[in-house]
Amino acid sequence: MHSIKIHLENEEFQPLVRLAEQLKLDPADIVYAGLNRVMQQVGDAAMQQEILLLKSARQTQLPNWADRAREIHAYESMT
């Protein structure tokens, strides 16, 4: 089995941990679900463009779901 290491800022990691705890899963399960979704949609040009944009943006900014001044995140509004 192969492994991939992903480096997350604390502001990216903490929402992942909270969601995993809420769903009673391991954070790796959330990451795998995200990868599964991407791979299912990778034939779509919009998904390919999003992947390229995220790679570029990640060098200078956090994703929208990362912790920012205690804002409520989209997934947290599910409760």
Tab-separated table of C-alpha atoms in Angstrom:
chain	number	residue	atom	x	y	z
A	1	MET	CA	0.000	0.000	0.000
A	2	HIS	CA	1.258	3.471	-0.844
A	3	SER	CA	0.965	6.487	1.407
A	4	ILE	CA	0.769	10.199	0.688
A	5	LYS	CA	1.781	12.788	3.242
A	6	ILE	CA	-0.201	16.016	3.273
A	7	HIS	CA	1.035	19.088	5.099
A	8	LEU	CA	-1.718	21.219	6.624
A	9	GLU	CA	-1.515	24.486	8.475
A	10	ASN	CA	-3.081	24.387	11.929
A	11	GLU	CA	-5.959	26.502	10.578
A	12	GLU	CA	-6.620	23.758	8.008
A	13	PHE	CA	-6.104	20.830	10.361
A	14	GLN	CA	-8.396	21.926	13.204
A	15	PRO	CA	-11.627	22.103	11.127
A	16	LEU	CA	-10.754	18.669	9.731
A	17	VAL	CA	-10.363	17.252	13.239
A	18	ARG	CA	-13.621	18.845	14.427
A	19	LEU	CA	-15.544	17.403	11.484
A	20	ALA	CA	-14.000	13.968	12.021
A	21	GLU	CA	-14.958	14.079	15.709
A	22	GLN	CA	-18.495	15.184	14.843
A	23	LEU	CA	-18.877	12.260	12.433
A	24	LYS	CA	-16.957	9.873	14.729
A	25	LEU	CA	-14.340	9.207	12.048
A	26	ASP	CA	-10.609	9.509	11.661
A	27	PRO	CA	-9.427	12.662	9.839
A	28	ALA	CA	-7.917	10.376	7.177
A	29	ASP	CA	-11.452	9.145	6.391
A	30	ILE	CA	-12.510	12.719	5.603
A	31	VAL	CA	-9.459	13.247	3.401
A	32	TYR	CA	-10.109	9.973	1.554
A	33	ALA	CA	-13.745	10.964	0.972
A	34	GLY	CA	-12.546	14.244	-0.534
A	35	LEU	CA	-10.080	12.443	-2.777
A	36	ASN	CA	-12.829	10.055	-3.846
A	37	ARG	CA	-15.067	12.986	-4.810
A	38	VAL	CA	-12.287	14.672	-6.794
A	39	MET	CA	-11.372	11.492	-8.669
A	40	GLN	CA	-15.023	10.902	-9.588
A	41	GLN	CA	-15.255	14.390	-11.090
A	42	VAL	CA	-11.759	14.787	-12.550
A	43	GLY	CA	-13.047	14.353	-16.115
A	44	ASP	CA	-14.942	17.625	-15.709
A	45	ALA	CA	-12.954	20.615	-16.958
A	46	ALA	CA	-14.238	22.723	-14.048
A	47	MET	CA	-12.787	20.245	-11.532
A	48	GLN	CA	-9.448	20.242	-13.329
A	49	GLN	CA	-9.421	24.041	-13.238
A	50	GLU	CA	-10.286	24.053	-9.529
A	51	ILE	CA	-7.389	21.699	-8.784
A	52	LEU	CA	-4.982	23.984	-10.637
A	53	LEU	CA	-6.336	27.102	-8.919
A	54	LEU	CA	-6.111	25.499	-5.466
A	55	LYS	CA	-2.498	24.506	-6.060
A	56	SER	CA	-1.639	28.077	-6.969
A	57	ALA	CA	-3.689	29.716	-4.204
A	58	ARG	CA	-2.401	27.404	-1.482
A	59	GLN	CA	0.989	29.081	-1.593
A	60	THR	CA	-0.432	32.415	-0.446
A	61	GLN	CA	-3.779	31.841	1.270
A	62	LEU	CA	-5.839	29.414	3.292
A	63	PRO	CA	-8.881	27.668	1.812
A	64	ASN	CA	-12.338	29.054	2.600
A	65	TRP	CA	-13.034	26.251	5.091
A	66	ALA	CA	-9.926	26.946	7.203
A	67	ASP	CA	-10.222	28.568	10.625
A	68	ARG	CA	-10.449	32.340	10.414
A	69	ALA	CA	-11.236	34.384	13.491
A	70	ARG	CA	-13.764	31.860	14.802
A	71	GLU	CA	-16.125	32.170	11.839
A	72	ILE	CA	-18.837	29.527	11.499
A	73	HIS	CA	-17.899	27.083	8.764
A	74	ALA	CA	-20.337	25.713	6.203
A	75	TYR	CA	-20.113	22.166	7.539
A	76	GLU	CA	-20.734	23.365	11.106
A	77	SER	CA	-24.096	24.804	10.094
A	78	MET	CA	-25.292	21.195	9.543
A	79	THR	CA	-25.901	20.788	13.288
